mmCIF file of C-alpha atoms and ligand atoms in Angstrom:
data_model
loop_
_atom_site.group_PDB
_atom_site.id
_atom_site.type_symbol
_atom_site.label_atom_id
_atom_site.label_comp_id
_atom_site.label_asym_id
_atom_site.label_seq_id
_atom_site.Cartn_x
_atom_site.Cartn_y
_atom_site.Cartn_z
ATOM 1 C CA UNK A 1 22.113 18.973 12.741
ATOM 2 C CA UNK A 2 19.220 16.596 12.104
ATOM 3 C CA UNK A 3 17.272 15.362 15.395
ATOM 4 C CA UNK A 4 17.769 12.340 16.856
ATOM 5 C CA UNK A 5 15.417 10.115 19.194
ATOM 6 C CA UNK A 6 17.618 11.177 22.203
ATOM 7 C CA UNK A 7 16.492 14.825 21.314
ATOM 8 C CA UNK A 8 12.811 14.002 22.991
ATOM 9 C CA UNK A 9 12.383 15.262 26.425
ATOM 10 C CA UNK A 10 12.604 11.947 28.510
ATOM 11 C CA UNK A 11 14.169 9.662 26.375
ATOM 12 C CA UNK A 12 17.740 8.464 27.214
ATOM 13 C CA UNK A 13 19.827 5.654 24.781
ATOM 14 C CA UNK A 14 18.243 2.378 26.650
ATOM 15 C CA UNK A 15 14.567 3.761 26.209
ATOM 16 C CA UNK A 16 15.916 5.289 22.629
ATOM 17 C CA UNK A 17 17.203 1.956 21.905
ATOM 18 C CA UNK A 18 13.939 -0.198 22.448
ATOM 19 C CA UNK A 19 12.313 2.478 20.324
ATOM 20 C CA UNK A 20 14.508 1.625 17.566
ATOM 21 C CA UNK A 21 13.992 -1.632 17.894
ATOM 22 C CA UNK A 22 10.414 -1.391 17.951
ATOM 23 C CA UNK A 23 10.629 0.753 14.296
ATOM 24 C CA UNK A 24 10.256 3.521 15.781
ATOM 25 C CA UNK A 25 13.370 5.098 14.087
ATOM 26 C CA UNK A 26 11.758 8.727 13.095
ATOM 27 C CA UNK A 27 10.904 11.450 16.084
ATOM 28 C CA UNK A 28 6.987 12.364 13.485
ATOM 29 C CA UNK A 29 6.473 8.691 13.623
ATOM 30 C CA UNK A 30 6.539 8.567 17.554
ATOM 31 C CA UNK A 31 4.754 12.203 17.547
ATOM 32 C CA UNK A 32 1.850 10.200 15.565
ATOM 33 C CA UNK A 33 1.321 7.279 18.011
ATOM 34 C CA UNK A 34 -1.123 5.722 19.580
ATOM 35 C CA UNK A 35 0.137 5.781 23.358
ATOM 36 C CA UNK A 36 -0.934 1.960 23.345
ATOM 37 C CA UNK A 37 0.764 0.780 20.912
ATOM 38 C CA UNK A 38 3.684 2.810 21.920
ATOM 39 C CA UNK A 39 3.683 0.646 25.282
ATOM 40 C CA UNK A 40 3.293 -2.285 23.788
ATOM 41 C CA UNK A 41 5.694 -2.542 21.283
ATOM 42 C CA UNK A 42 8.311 -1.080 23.475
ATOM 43 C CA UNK A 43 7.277 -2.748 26.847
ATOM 44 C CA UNK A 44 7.116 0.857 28.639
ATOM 45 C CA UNK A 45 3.717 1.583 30.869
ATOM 46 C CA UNK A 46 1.170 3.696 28.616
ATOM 47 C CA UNK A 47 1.877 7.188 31.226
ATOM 48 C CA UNK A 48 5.320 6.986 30.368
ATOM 49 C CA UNK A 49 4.371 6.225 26.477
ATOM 50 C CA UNK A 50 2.172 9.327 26.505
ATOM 51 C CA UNK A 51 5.062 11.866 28.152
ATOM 52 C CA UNK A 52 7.143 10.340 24.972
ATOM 53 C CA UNK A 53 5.048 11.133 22.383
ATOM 54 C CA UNK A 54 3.912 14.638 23.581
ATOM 55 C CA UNK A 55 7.907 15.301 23.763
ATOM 56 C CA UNK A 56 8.255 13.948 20.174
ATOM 57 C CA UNK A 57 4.956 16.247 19.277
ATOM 58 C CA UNK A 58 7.656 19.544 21.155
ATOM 59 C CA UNK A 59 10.590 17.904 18.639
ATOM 60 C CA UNK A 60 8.933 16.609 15.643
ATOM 61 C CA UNK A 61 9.167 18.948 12.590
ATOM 62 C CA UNK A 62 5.387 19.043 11.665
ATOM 63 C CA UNK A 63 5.521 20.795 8.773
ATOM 64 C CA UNK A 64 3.082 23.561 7.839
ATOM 65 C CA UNK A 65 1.255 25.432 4.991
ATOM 66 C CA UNK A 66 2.012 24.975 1.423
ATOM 67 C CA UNK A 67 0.758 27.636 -1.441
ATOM 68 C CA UNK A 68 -0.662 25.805 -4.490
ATOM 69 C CA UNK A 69 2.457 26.257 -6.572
ATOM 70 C CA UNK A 70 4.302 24.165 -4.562
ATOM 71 C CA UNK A 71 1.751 21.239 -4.903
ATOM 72 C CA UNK A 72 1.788 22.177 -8.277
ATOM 73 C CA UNK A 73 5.455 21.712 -9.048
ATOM 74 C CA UNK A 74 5.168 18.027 -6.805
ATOM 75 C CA UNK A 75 1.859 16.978 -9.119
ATOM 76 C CA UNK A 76 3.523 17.993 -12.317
ATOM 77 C CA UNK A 77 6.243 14.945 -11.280
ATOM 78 C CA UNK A 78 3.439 12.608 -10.880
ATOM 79 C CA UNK A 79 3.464 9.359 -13.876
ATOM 80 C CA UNK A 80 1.337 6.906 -14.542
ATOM 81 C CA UNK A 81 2.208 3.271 -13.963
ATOM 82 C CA UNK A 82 0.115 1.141 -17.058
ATOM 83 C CA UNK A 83 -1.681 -1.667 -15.766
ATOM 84 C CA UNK A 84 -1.154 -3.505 -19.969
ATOM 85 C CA UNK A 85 -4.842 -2.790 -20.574
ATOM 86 C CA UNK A 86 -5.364 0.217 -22.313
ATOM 87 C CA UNK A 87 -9.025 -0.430 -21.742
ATOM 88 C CA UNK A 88 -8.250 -0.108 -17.850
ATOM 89 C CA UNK A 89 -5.264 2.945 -18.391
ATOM 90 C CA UNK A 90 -7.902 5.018 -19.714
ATOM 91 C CA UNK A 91 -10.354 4.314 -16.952
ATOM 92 C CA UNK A 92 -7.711 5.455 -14.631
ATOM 93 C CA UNK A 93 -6.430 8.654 -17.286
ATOM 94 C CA UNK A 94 -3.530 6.906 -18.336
ATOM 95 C CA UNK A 95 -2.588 4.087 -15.552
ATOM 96 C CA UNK A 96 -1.950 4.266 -11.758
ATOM 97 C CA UNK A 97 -0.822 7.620 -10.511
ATOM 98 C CA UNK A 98 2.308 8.174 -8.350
ATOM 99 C CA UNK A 99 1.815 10.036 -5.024
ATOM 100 C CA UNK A 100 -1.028 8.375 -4.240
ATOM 101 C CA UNK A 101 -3.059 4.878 -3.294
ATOM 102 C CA UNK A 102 -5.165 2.652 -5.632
ATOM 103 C CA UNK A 103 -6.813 0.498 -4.058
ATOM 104 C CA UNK A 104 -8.536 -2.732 -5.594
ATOM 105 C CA UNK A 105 -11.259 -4.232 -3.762
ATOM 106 C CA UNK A 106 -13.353 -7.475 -5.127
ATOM 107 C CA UNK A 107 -14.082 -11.121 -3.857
ATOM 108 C CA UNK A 108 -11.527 -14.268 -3.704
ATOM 109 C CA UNK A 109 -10.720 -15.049 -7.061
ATOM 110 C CA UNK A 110 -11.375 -11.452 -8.520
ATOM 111 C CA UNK A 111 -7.993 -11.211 -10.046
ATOM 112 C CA UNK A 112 -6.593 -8.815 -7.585
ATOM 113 C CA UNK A 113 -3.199 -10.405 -7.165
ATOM 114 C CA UNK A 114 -2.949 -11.074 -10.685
ATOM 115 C CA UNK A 115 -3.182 -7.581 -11.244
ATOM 116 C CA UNK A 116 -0.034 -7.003 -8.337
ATOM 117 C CA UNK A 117 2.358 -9.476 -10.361
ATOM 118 C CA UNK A 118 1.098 -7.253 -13.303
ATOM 119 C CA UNK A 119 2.097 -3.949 -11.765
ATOM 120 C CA UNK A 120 5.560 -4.975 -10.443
ATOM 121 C CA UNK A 121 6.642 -6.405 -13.941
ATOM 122 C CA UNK A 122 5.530 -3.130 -15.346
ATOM 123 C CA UNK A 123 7.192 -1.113 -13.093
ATOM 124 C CA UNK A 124 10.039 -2.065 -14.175
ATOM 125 C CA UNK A 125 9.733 -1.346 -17.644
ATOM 126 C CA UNK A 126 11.350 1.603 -18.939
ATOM 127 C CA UNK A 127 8.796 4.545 -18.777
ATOM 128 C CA UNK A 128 8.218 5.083 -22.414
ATOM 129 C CA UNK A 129 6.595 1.766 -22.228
ATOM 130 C CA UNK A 130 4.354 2.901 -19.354
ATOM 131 C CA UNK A 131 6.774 1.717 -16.607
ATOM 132 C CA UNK A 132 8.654 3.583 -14.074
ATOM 133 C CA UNK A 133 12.210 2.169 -14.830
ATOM 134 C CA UNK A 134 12.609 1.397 -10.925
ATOM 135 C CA UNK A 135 12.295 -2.045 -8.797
ATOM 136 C CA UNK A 136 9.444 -3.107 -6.278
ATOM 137 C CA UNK A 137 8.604 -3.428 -2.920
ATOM 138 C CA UNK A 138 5.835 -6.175 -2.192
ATOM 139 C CA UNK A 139 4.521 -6.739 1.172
ATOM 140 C CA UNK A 140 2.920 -10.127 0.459
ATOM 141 C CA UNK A 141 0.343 -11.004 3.573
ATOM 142 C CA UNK A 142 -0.977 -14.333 2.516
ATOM 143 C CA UNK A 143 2.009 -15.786 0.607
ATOM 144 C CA UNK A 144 0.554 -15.884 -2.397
ATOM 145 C CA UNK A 145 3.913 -14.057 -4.666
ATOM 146 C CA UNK A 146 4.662 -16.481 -7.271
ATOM 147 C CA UNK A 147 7.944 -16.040 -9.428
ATOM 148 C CA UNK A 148 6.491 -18.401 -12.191
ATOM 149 C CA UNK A 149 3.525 -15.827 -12.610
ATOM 150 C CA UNK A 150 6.140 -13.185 -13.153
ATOM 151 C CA UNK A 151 8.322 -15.092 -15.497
ATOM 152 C CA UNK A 152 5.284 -15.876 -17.567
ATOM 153 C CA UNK A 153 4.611 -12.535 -18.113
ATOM 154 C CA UNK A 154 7.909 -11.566 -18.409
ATOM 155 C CA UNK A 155 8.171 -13.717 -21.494
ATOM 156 C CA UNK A 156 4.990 -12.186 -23.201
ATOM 157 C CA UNK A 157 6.503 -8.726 -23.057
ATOM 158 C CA UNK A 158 10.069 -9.820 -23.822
ATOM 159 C CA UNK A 159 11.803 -9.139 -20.765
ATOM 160 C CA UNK A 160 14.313 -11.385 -18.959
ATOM 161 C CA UNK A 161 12.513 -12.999 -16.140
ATOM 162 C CA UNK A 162 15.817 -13.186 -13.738
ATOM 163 C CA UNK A 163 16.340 -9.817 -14.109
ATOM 164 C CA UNK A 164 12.831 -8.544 -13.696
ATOM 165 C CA UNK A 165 12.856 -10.997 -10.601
ATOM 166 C CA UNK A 166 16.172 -9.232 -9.086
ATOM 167 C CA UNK A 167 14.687 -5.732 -9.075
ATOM 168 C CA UNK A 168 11.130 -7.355 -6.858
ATOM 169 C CA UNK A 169 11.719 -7.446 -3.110
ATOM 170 C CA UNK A 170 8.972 -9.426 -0.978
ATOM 171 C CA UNK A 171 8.814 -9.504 2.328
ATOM 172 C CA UNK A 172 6.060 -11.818 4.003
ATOM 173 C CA UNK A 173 4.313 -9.842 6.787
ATOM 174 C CA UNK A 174 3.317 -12.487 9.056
ATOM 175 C CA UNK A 175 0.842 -10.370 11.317
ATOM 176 C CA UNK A 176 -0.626 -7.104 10.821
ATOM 177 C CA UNK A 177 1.985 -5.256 13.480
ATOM 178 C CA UNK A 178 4.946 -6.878 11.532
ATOM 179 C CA UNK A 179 2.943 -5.482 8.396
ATOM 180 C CA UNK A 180 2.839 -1.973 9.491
ATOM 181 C CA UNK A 181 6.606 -2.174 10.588
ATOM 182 C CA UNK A 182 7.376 -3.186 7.134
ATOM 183 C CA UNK A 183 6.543 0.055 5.193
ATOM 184 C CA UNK A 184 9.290 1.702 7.772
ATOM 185 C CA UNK A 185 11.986 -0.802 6.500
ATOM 186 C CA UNK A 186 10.585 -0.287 2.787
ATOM 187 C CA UNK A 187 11.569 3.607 3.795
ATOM 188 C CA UNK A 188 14.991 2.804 4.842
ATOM 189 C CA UNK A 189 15.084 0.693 0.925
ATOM 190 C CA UNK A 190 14.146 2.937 -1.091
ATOM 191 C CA UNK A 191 16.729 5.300 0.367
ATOM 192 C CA UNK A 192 19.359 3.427 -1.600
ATOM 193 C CA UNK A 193 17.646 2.123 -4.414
ATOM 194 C CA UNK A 194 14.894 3.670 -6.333
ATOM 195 C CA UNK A 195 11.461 2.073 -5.570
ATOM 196 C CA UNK A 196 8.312 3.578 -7.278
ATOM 197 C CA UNK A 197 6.148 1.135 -6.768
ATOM 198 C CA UNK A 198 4.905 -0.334 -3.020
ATOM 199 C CA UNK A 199 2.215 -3.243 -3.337
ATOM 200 C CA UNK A 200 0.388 -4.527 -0.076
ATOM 201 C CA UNK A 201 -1.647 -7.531 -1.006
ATOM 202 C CA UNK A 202 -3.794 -7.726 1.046
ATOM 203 C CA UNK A 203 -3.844 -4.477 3.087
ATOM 204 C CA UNK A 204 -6.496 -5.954 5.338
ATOM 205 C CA UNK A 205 -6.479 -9.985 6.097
ATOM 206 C CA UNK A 206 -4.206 -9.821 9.441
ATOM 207 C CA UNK A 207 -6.162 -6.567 10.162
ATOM 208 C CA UNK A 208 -9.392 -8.500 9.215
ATOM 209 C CA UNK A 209 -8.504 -11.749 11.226
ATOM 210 C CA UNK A 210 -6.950 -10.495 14.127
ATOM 211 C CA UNK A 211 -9.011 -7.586 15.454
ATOM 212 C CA UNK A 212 -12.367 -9.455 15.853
ATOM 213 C CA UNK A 213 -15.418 -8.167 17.262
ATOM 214 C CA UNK A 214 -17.198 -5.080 17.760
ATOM 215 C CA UNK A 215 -14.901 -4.136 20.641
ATOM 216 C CA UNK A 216 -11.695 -4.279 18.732
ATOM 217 C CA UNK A 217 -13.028 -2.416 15.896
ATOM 218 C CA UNK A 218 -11.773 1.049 17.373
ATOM 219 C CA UNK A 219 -8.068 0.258 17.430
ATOM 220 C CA UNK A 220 -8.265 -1.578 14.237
ATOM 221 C CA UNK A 221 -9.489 1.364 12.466
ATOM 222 C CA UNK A 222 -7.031 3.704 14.024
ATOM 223 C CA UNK A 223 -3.807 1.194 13.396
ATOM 224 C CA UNK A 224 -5.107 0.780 9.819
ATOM 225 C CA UNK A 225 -5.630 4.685 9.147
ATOM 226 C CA UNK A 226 -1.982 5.034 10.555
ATOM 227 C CA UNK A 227 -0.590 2.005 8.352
ATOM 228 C CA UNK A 228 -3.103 4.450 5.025
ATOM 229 C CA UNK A 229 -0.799 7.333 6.259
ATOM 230 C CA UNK A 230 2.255 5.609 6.530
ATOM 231 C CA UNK A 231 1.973 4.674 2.903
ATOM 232 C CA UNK A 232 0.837 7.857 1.398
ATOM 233 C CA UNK A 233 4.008 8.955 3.158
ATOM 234 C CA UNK A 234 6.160 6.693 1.633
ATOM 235 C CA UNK A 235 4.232 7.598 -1.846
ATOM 236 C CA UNK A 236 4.955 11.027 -1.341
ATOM 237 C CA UNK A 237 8.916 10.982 -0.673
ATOM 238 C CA UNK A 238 9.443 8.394 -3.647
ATOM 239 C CA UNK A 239 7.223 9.473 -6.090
ATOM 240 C CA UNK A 240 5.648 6.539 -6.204
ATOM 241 C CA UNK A 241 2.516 4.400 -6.746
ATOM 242 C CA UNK A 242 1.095 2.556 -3.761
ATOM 243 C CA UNK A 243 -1.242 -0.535 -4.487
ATOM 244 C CA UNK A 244 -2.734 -2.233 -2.043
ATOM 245 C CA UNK A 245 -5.332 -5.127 -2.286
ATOM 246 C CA UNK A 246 -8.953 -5.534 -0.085
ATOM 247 C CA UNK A 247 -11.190 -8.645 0.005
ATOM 248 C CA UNK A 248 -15.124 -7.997 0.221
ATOM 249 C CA UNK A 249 -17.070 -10.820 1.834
ATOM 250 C CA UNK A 250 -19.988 -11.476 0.270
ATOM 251 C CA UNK A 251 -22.034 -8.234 -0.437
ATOM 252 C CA UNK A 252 -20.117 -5.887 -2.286
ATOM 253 C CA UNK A 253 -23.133 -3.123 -2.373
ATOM 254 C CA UNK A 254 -22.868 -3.035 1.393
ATOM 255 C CA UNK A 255 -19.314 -2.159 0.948
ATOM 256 C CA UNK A 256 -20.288 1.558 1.427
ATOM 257 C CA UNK A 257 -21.063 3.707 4.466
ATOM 258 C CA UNK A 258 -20.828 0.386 7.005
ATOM 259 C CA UNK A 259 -17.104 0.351 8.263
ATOM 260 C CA UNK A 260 -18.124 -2.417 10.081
ATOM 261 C CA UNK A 261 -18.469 -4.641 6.865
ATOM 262 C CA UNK A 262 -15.468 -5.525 4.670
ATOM 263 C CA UNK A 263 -12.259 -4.574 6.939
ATOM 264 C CA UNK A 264 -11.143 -0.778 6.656
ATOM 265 C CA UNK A 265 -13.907 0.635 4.293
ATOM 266 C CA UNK A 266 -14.486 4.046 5.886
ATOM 267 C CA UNK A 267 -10.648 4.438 6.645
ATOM 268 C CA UNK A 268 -9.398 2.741 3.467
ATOM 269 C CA UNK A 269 -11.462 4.259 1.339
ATOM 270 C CA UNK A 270 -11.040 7.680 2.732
ATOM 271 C CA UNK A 271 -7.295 7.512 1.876
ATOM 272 C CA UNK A 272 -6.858 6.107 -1.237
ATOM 273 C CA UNK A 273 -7.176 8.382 -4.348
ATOM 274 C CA UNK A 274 -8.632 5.508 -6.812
ATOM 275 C CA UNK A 275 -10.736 2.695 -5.722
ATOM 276 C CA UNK A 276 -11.180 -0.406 -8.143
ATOM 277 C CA UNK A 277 -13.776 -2.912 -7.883
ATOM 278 C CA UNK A 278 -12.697 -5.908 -9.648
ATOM 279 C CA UNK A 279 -14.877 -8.770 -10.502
ATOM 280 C CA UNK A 280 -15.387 -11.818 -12.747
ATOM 281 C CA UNK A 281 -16.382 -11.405 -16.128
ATOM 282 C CA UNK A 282 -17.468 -14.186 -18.602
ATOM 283 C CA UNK A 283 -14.981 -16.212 -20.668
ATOM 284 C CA UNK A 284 -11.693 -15.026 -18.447
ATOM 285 C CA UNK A 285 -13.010 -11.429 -18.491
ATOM 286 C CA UNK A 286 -12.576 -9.195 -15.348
ATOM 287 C CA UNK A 287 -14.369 -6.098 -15.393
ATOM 288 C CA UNK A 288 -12.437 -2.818 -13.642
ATOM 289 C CA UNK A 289 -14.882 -0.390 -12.345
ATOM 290 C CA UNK A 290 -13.203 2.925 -11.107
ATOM 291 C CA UNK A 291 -15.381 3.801 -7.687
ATOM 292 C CA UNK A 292 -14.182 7.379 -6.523
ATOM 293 C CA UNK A 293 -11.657 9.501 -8.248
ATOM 294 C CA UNK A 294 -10.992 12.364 -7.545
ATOM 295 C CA UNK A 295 -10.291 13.659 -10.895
ATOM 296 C CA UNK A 296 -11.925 10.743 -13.057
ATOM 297 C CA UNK A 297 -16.038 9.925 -14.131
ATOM 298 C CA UNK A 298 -17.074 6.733 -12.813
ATOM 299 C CA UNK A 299 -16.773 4.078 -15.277
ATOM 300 C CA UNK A 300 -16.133 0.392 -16.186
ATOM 301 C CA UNK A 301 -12.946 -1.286 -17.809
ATOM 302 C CA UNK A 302 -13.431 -4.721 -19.462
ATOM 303 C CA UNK A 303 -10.121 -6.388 -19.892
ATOM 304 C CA UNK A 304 -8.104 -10.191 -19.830
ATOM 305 C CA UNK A 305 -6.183 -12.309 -17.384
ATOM 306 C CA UNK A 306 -4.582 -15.354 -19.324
ATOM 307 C CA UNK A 307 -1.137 -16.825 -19.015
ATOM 308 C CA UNK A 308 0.245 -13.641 -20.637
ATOM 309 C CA UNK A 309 -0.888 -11.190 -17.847
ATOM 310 C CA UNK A 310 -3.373 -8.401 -18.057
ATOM 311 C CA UNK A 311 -4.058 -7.468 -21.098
ATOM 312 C CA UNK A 312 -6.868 -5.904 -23.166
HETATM 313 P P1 ADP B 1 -7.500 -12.658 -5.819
HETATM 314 O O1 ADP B 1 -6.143 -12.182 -5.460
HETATM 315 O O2 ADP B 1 -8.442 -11.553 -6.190
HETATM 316 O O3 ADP B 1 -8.110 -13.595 -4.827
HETATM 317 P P2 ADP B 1 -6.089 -13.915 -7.964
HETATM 318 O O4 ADP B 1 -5.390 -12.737 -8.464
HETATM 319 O O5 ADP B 1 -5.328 -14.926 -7.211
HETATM 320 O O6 ADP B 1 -7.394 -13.510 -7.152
HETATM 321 O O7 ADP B 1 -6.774 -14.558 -9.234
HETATM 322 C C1 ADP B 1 -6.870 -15.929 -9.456
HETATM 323 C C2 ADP B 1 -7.347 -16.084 -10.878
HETATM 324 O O8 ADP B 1 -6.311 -15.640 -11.771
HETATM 325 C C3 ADP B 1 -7.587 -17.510 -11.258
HETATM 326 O O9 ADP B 1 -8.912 -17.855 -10.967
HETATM 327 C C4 ADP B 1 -7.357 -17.473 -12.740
HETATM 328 O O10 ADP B 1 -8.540 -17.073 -13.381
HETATM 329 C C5 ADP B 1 -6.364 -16.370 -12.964
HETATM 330 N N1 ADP B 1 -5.020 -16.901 -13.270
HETATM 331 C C6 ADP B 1 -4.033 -17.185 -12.402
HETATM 332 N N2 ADP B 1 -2.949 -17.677 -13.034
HETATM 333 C C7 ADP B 1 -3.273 -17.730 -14.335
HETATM 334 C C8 ADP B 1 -2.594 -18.173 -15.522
HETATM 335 N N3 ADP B 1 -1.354 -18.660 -15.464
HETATM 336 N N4 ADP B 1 -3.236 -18.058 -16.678
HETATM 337 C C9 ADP B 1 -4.486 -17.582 -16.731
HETATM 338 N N5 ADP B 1 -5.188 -17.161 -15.662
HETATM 339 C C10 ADP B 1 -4.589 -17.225 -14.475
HETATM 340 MG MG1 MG B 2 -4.919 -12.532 -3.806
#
């Protein structure tokens, strides 16, 4: 029979309870942990935390080795979510990849969350049109989801608006802990509907505005890497593309090799498999520049943001 959270050493229903409560609703996410926030969030002192989450470690099914055919067989399921530039699919080899995390970093203004409404119309579209036939989480941090945006470019490609607008689920994340908690309830979603597509925009404003100072920087870094984790996880058991949107301050070219800078570089960037600068073009042109891909050159995409969308 599957574990439960009573199965960790030391934890009875009323301390099994405030776990649940708390999100903590899998045994590997309480083996992964930090002890501090463990206490926190489930008003227990930090010793007692600790004794938890080495139990969970005793309990928790880590996993172990795979042999290449495996990740083979899991890669060969991966699809490609179009972004309606082909100028920008090609920069990416055919549009966002599934199983993984694009991120798109560039100042206020820079089109990022243009690019979001983009993504979640289009993932809805069936996949011969470069969709994944599937509806959309968005976990929108600075209230900036707009259904007229998505209507509008519902309308350019033909689609009914209402419909498209049923099959996008938003939740607000009003701080950065009720953010990370989020992707555990987007979990428990996409367990009875199909979701392929998980947007955070922006991945890093509560992280950015809350955690100030050099003191805090520690534990901001190690929540955030957690939160990375917690979506490639979720990218991994749905097949699906992960999005998340980063502001840069003012100097982009400092962006690298200074974790200090921009919120979560190091960790961020680390994590997700395609970075995208964004910026401002002339005459309503953004330009896409494709920063570190695994499997991609470097490059630069030159495409359109009007009332249709993103186009080329
Ligand atoms: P970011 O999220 O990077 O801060 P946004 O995605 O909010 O930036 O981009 C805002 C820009 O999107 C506006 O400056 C404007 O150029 C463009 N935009 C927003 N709505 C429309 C529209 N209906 N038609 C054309 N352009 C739009
Ligand atoms: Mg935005």
């Amino acid at each position: 029979a599957e574990k439960t959270l009573e199965d960790i050493p030391g934890v009875g229903p009323a301390i099994a309870d405030k776990l649940r409560e708390a999100g903590y609703t899998e045994i590997m996410a309480i083996a992964v942990a930090a002890p501090k926030d463990l206490a926190e969030t489930c008003e227990i002192g930090e010793k007692k935390a600790m004794d938890i989450i080495e139990g969970a470690k005793l309990v928790a099914d880590i996993g172990g080795f795979e042999t290449g055919d495996v990740i083979q067989q899991r890669r060969a399921a991966v699809s490609k979510l179009t972004t309606g530039s082909k100028a920008f699919d090609e920069l990416l080899g055919g549009g966002l990849e599934s199983q993984s995390i694009t991120e798109f970093f560039g100042e206020f203004g820079s089109c990022k969350t243009q690019v979001c409404f983009q993504l979640a119309v289009n993932a809805t579209l069936p996949e011969e049109k470069g969709g994944l036939d599937s509806d959309v989480i968005i976990i929108d941090t600075e209230n900036t989801f707009r259904p007229e945006r998505i209507t509008q470019m519902c309308n350019y490609l033909g689609v009914d608006p209402d419909e498209t607008l049923k099959r996008i689920h938003i939740a607000r994340a009003f701080n950065s802990q009720h953010q990370v908690l989020l992707v555990d309830k987007a979990l428990e979603l996409a367990k009875d509907i199909k979701v392929r597509l998980m947007i955070v925009d922006s991945l890093t404003s509560h992280f950015r505005s809350e955690y100030l100072g050099r003191g805090a920087l520690a534990e901001r870094q190690q929540i955030l890497n957690r939160h990375m984790h917690d979506l490639l996880n979720f990218a991994t058991v749905n097949n699906a593309v992960i999005a998340v949107t980063n502001q840069v301050a003012s100097k982009p070219d400092a962006f690298f090799g200074d974790p200090t800078r921009p919120i979560g570089g190091h960790v961020v960037g680390h994590t997700a498999t395609f970075r995208i600068y964004l910026r401002k073009g002339k005459a309503g042109k953004r330009i896409a520049r494709l920063i570190d891909s695994p499997n991609m050159p470097e490059g630069e995409a030159v495409f359109m943001v009007t009332e249709n969308g993103i186009t080329d």
